[in-house]
Tab-separated table of C-alpha atoms in Angstrom:
chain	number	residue	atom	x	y	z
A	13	UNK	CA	77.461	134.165	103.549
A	14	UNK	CA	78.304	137.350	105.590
A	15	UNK	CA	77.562	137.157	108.821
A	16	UNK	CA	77.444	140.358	111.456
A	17	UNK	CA	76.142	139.336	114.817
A	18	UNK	CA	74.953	142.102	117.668
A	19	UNK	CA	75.184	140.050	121.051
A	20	UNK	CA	71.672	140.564	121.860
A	21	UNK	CA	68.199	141.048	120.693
A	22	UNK	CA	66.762	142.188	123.697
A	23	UNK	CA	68.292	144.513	126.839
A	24	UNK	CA	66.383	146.333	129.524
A	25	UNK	CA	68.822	149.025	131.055
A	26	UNK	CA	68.501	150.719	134.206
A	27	UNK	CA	68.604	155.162	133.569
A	28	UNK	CA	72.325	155.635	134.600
A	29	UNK	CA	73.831	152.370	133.819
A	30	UNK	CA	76.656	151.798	131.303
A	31	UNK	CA	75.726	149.712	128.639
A	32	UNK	CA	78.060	147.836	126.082
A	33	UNK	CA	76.323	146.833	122.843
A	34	UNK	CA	78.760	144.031	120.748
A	35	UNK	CA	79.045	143.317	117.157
A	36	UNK	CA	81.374	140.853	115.258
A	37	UNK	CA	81.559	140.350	111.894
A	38	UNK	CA	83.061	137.433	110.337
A	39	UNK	CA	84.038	138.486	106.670
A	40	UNK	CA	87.228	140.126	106.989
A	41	UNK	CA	85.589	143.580	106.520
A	42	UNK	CA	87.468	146.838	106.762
A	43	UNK	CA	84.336	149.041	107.975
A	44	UNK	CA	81.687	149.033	110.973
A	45	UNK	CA	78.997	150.889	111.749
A	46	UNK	CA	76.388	151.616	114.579
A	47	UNK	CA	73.259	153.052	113.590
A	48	UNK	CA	70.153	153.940	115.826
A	49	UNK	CA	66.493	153.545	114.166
A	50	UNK	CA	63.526	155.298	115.611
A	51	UNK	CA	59.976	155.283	113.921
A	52	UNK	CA	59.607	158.187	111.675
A	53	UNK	CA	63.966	159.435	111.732
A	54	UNK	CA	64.584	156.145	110.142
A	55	UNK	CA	68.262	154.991	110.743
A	56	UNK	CA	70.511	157.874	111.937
A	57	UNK	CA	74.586	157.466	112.301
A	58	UNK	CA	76.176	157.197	114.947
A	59	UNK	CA	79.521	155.930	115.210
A	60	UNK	CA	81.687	154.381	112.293
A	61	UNK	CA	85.130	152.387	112.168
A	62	UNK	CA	87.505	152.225	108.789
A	63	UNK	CA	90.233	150.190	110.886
A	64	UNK	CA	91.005	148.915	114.041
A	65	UNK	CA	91.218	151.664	116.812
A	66	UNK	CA	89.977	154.564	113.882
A	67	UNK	CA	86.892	155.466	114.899
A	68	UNK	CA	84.863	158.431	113.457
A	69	UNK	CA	81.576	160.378	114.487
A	70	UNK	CA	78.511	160.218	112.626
A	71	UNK	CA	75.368	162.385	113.085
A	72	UNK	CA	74.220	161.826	116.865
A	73	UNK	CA	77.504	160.688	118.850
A	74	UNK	CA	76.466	162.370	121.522
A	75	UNK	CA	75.877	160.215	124.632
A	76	UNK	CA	78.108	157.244	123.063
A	77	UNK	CA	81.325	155.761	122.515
A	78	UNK	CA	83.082	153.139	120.450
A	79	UNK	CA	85.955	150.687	120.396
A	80	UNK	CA	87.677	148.507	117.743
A	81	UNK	CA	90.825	146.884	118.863
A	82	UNK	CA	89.803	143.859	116.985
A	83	UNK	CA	88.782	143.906	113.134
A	84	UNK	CA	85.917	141.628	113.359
A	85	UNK	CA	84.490	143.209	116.076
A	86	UNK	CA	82.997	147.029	117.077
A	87	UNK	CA	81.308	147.694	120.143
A	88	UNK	CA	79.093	150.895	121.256
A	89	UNK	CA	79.225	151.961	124.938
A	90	UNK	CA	76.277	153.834	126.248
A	91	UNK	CA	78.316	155.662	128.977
A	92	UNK	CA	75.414	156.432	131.406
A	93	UNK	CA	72.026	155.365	129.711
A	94	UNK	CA	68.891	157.671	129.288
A	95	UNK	CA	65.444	156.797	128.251
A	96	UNK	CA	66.027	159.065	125.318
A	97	UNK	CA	68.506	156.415	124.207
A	98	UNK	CA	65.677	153.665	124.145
A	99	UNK	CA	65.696	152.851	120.470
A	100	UNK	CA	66.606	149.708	118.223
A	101	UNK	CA	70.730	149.556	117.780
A	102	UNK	CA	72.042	148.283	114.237
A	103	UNK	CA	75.225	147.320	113.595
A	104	UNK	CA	76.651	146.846	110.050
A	105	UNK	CA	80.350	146.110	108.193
A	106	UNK	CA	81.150	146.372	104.324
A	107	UNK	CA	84.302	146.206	102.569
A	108	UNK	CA	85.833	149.050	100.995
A	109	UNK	CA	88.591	150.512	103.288
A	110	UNK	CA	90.144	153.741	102.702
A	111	UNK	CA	90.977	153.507	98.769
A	112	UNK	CA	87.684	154.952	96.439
A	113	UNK	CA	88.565	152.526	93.941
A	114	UNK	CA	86.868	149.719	96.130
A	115	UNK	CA	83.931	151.670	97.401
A	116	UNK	CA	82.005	151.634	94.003
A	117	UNK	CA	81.168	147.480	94.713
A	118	UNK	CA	81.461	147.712	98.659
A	119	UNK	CA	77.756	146.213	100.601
A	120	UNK	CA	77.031	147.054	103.404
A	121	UNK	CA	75.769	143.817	105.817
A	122	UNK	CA	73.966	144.256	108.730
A	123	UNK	CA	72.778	142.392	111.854
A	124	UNK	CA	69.711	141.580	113.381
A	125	UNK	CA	69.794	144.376	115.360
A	126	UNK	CA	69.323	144.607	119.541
A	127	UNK	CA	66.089	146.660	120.617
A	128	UNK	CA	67.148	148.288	123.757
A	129	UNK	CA	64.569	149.531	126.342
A	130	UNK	CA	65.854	152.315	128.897
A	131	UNK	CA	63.706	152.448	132.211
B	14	UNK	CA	74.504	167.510	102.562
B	15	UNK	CA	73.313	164.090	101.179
B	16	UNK	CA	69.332	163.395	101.515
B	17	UNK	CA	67.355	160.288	100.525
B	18	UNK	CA	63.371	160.175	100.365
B	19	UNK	CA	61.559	157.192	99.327
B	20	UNK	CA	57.797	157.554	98.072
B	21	UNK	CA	55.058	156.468	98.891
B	22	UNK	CA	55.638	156.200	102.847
B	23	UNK	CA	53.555	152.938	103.092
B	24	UNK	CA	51.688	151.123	100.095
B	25	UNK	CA	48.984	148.422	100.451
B	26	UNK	CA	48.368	146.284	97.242
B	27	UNK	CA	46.570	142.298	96.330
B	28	UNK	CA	48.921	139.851	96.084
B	29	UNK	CA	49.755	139.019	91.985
B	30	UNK	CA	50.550	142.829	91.184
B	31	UNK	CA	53.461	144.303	90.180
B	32	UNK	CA	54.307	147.331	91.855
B	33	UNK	CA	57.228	150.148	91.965
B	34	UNK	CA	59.107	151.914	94.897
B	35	UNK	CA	60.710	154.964	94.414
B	36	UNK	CA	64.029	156.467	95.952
B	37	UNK	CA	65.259	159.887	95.382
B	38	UNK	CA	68.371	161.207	96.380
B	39	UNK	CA	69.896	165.218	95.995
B	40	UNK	CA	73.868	164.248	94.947
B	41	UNK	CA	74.191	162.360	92.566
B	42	UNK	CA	78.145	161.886	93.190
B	43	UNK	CA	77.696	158.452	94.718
B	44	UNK	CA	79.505	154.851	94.818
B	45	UNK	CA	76.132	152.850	94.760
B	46	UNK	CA	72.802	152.646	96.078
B	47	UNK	CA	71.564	149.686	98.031
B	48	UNK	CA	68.113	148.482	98.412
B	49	UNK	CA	67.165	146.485	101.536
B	50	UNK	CA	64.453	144.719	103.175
B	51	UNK	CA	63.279	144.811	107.068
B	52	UNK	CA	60.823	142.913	108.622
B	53	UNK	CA	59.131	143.709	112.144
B	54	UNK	CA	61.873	143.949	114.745
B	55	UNK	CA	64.444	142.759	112.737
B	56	UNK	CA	67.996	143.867	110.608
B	57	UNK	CA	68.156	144.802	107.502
B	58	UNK	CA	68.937	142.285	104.669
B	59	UNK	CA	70.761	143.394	101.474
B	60	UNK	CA	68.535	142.949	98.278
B	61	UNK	CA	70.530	144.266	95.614
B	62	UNK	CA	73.424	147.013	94.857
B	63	UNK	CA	73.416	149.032	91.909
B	64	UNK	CA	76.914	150.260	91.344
B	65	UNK	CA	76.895	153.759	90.092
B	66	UNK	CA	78.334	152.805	86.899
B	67	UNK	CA	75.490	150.323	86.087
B	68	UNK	CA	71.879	150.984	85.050
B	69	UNK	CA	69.830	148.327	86.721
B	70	UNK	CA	70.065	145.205	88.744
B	71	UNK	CA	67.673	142.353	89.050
B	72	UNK	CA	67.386	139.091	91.392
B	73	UNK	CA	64.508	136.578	91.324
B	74	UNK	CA	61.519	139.042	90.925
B	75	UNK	CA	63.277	142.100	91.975
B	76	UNK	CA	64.463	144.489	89.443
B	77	UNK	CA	66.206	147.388	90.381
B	78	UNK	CA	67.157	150.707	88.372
B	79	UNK	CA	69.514	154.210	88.850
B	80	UNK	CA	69.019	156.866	86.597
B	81	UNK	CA	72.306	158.907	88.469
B	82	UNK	CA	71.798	162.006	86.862
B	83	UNK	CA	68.143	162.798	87.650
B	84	UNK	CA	69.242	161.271	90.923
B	85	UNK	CA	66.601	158.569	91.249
B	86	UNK	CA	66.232	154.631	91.724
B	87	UNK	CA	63.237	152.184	91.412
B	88	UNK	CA	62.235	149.018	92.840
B	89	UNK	CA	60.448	147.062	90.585
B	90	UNK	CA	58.134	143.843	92.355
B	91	UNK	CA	57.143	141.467	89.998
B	92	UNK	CA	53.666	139.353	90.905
B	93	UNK	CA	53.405	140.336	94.681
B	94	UNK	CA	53.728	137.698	97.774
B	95	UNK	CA	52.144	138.332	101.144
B	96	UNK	CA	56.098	137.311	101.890
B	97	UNK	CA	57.091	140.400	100.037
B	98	UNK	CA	55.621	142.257	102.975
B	99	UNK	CA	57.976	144.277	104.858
B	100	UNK	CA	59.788	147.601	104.779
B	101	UNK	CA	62.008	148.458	101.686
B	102	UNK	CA	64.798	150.876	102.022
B	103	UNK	CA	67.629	152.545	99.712
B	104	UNK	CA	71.112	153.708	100.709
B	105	UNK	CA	73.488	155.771	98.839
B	106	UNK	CA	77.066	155.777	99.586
B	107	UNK	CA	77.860	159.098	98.583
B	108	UNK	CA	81.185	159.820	96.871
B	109	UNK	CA	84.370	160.772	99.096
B	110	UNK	CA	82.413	159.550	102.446
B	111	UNK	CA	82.463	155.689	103.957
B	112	UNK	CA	78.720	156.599	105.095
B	113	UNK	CA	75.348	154.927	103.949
B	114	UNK	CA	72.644	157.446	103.917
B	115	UNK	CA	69.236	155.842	104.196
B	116	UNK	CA	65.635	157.272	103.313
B	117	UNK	CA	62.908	156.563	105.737
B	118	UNK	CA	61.188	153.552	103.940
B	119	UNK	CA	58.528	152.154	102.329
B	120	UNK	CA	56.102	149.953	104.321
B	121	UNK	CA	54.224	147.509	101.818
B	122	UNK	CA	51.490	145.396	102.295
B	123	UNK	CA	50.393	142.380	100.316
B	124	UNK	CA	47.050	141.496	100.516
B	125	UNK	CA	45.875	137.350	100.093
């Protein structure tokens, strides 16, 4: 079975502080993902790897960054937290790569998520 | 721009009914379309894919269909659980783009 595991359920974060949020997947996947869900926007984009060190924006980067410098793992930096950013983080990988020929059958996996609380 | 809506928003029905869930999306240039499940406070787990050169996919008591063209997909829930509460969602991967889009959910109930 696929397995993608975010380091934590739970964080409480001070306003200000920088906050790393990890993710490792362990089926050799080409893509990650860090998506933000918040009751009634549903799960917005916000950060998404093809490769190691590619990294592209989704739809609300601001306030984040990413690395990938290893495949199986992806990790979101909150650079200096707000209590806007309280929300529950979801990472995900799938297969697929850069050729469309793949991407018809690619899945995406996710994990269990980390519900992080700003104060 | 790619956008998903799932109808209706939350659904409350007594356990032994079938039951549908809808999923529309606006381009109907996509890979697939994923349906997932989410309980309280937790990820999302994969139910089934529908590749977007198939019609319909089924597992267990789940039955899933993509009509492309008209740009629409159905769960189908055969004989309700209370287990089969949760949230369902449904993701297209939209042609040319590595990005899921997601509708907002459906929140079902199933009543002992």
């Amino acid at each position: 079975d696929v397995k993608v595991t975010q380091s934590s359920r739970y964080l409480v974060k001070r306003t200000g502080e920088k906050v790393f949020l990890e993710c490792v997947q362990d089926m050799d996947h080409e893509n990650m993902f860090w998506y933000r869900q918040d009751p009634g926007l549903g799960l917005r984009l916000i950060y998404f790897s093809y490769d190691v060190k590619m990294k592209e924006k989704g739809d609300i980067p601001e306030g984040y960054s990413v690395s990938r410098e290893k495949k199986e793992r992806f990790s979101l930096i909150l650079e200096s937290a707000s209590t806007n950013q309280t929300s529950m983080y979801l990472c995900a990988s799938s297969t697929g790569g850069r050729f469309a020929s793949r991407l018809e059958n690619t899945e995406a996996f996710f994990g269990q998520g980390t519900r992080l609380t700003v104060v | 721009k790619q956008e998903v809506t799932q109808i209706p928003a939350a659904l409350s029905v007594p356990e032994g009914e079938n039951l549908v869930l809808n999923c529309s999306f606006t381009d109907s240039a996509i890979y697939n379309l994923q349906w997932f499940r989410q309980d309280p406070g937790k990820g999302l787990t994969s139910l089934l894919l529908i590749q977007s050169s198939q019609r319909e996919q089924t597992s267990g008591r789940l039955n899933a269909s993509l009509d492309k063209s008209s740009g629409r997909s159905t769960l189908y829930i055969a004989a309700s659980q209370p287990g089969d509460s949760a949230t369902y969602l449904c993701a297209v991967l939209t042609s040319g783009t590595y990005k899921y889009i997601f509708g907002t959910g459906t929140r079902l109930k199933v009543l002992a």
